[in-house]
Amino acid sequence: MHKLRFPVYTVDMATLEPIPENQIRTVEARMRRTLGRRGLALKKSRRRDSYALDYGKYWILDARRDVILTDEGTLEDIVYWVDNNKVSALD
């Protein structure tokens, strides 16, 4: 069994705490890799206006079927979804 060199960030929706600023890029990259192995993709809103409704939001896509699998959500929502759903593009 391999030891992880970095802490794996998971989210418990009962005690939801925001991901620290210094870990956002790391967690986002881990989600992209995890979803990529499942044949899915992570899309981030391109809005730069912090007052826009979808600013800083994410979606999970199945590019093969051109389908959005999740409603827009925060990175914490995406981590929770990935940890609790074993959906892949082949399902």
Tab-separated table of C-alpha atoms in Angstrom:
chain	number	residue	atom	x	y	z
A	1	MET	CA	0.000	0.000	0.000
A	2	HIS	CA	1.324	3.429	-0.971
A	3	LYS	CA	1.456	6.314	1.455
A	4	LEU	CA	0.167	9.633	0.243
A	5	ARG	CA	2.663	12.483	0.298
A	6	PHE	CA	-0.058	15.103	0.643
A	7	PRO	CA	-3.296	15.227	2.606
A	8	VAL	CA	-6.389	14.201	0.694
A	9	TYR	CA	-9.071	16.820	1.144
A	10	THR	CA	-12.555	15.429	1.592
A	11	VAL	CA	-15.752	17.229	2.460
A	12	ASP	CA	-18.387	16.146	4.945
A	13	MET	CA	-21.565	18.050	4.090
A	14	ALA	CA	-22.690	17.929	7.733
A	15	THR	CA	-19.627	19.899	8.789
A	16	LEU	CA	-18.961	21.759	5.550
A	17	GLU	CA	-15.935	23.985	5.840
A	18	PRO	CA	-14.592	26.009	2.932
A	19	ILE	CA	-11.423	24.805	1.258
A	20	PRO	CA	-8.505	27.014	2.345
A	21	GLU	CA	-7.285	29.486	-0.301
A	22	ASN	CA	-3.843	27.874	-0.497
A	23	GLN	CA	-5.385	24.460	-1.361
A	24	ILE	CA	-7.966	25.462	-4.000
A	25	ARG	CA	-5.691	24.869	-7.016
A	26	THR	CA	-4.505	21.545	-5.611
A	27	VAL	CA	-8.025	20.299	-4.886
A	28	GLU	CA	-9.264	21.509	-8.286
A	29	ALA	CA	-6.429	19.635	-10.045
A	30	ARG	CA	-7.192	16.477	-8.038
A	31	MET	CA	-10.859	16.694	-9.018
A	32	ARG	CA	-9.924	17.127	-12.694
A	33	ARG	CA	-7.645	14.057	-12.565
A	34	THR	CA	-10.203	11.948	-10.698
A	35	LEU	CA	-13.002	12.886	-13.078
A	36	GLY	CA	-10.715	12.397	-16.077
A	37	ARG	CA	-10.054	8.798	-15.008
A	38	ARG	CA	-13.842	8.311	-14.978
A	39	GLY	CA	-14.210	9.808	-18.463
A	40	LEU	CA	-15.773	12.997	-17.113
A	41	ALA	CA	-14.625	16.616	-17.044
A	42	LEU	CA	-14.715	19.515	-14.601
A	43	LYS	CA	-15.768	22.873	-16.016
A	44	LYS	CA	-15.322	26.137	-14.147
A	45	SER	CA	-17.336	29.257	-14.844
A	46	ARG	CA	-15.356	31.811	-16.822
A	47	ARG	CA	-17.194	34.766	-15.304
A	48	ARG	CA	-14.916	37.465	-13.920
A	49	ASP	CA	-17.714	39.557	-12.436
A	50	SER	CA	-17.949	38.609	-8.751
A	51	TYR	CA	-21.605	39.707	-8.729
A	52	ALA	CA	-22.609	37.240	-11.470
A	53	LEU	CA	-24.741	34.336	-10.270
A	54	ASP	CA	-22.392	31.676	-11.640
A	55	TYR	CA	-19.104	33.333	-10.590
A	56	GLY	CA	-16.701	30.733	-9.173
A	57	LYS	CA	-19.090	27.839	-9.859
A	58	TYR	CA	-18.238	24.392	-11.251
A	59	TRP	CA	-20.028	21.714	-13.285
A	60	ILE	CA	-19.256	18.072	-13.996
A	61	LEU	CA	-19.651	17.132	-17.658
A	62	ASP	CA	-19.857	13.921	-19.629
A	63	ALA	CA	-18.281	15.160	-22.857
A	64	ARG	CA	-19.059	11.981	-24.816
A	65	ARG	CA	-22.779	12.418	-24.336
A	66	ASP	CA	-22.634	16.230	-24.166
A	67	VAL	CA	-24.435	16.125	-20.809
A	68	ILE	CA	-24.045	18.181	-17.634
A	69	LEU	CA	-24.201	15.771	-14.678
A	70	THR	CA	-24.425	18.288	-11.823
A	71	ASP	CA	-26.039	21.592	-11.084
A	72	GLU	CA	-23.647	24.457	-10.622
A	73	GLY	CA	-21.851	24.214	-7.319
A	74	THR	CA	-18.853	25.263	-5.320
A	75	LEU	CA	-15.618	23.299	-5.255
A	76	GLU	CA	-16.724	21.814	-1.927
A	77	ASP	CA	-19.918	20.547	-3.613
A	78	ILE	CA	-17.853	18.965	-6.395
A	79	VAL	CA	-15.549	17.206	-3.896
A	80	TYR	CA	-18.600	15.848	-2.071
A	81	TRP	CA	-20.171	14.659	-5.350
A	82	VAL	CA	-16.966	12.949	-6.512
A	83	ASP	CA	-16.462	11.250	-3.134
A	84	ASN	CA	-20.047	9.965	-2.974
A	85	ASN	CA	-20.858	9.093	-6.604
A	86	LYS	CA	-19.088	6.422	-8.584
A	87	VAL	CA	-20.552	7.541	-11.915
A	88	SER	CA	-18.356	7.242	-14.995
A	89	ALA	CA	-18.790	7.987	-18.679
A	90	LEU	CA	-19.200	4.268	-19.333
A	91	ASP	CA	-22.292	3.926	-17.109
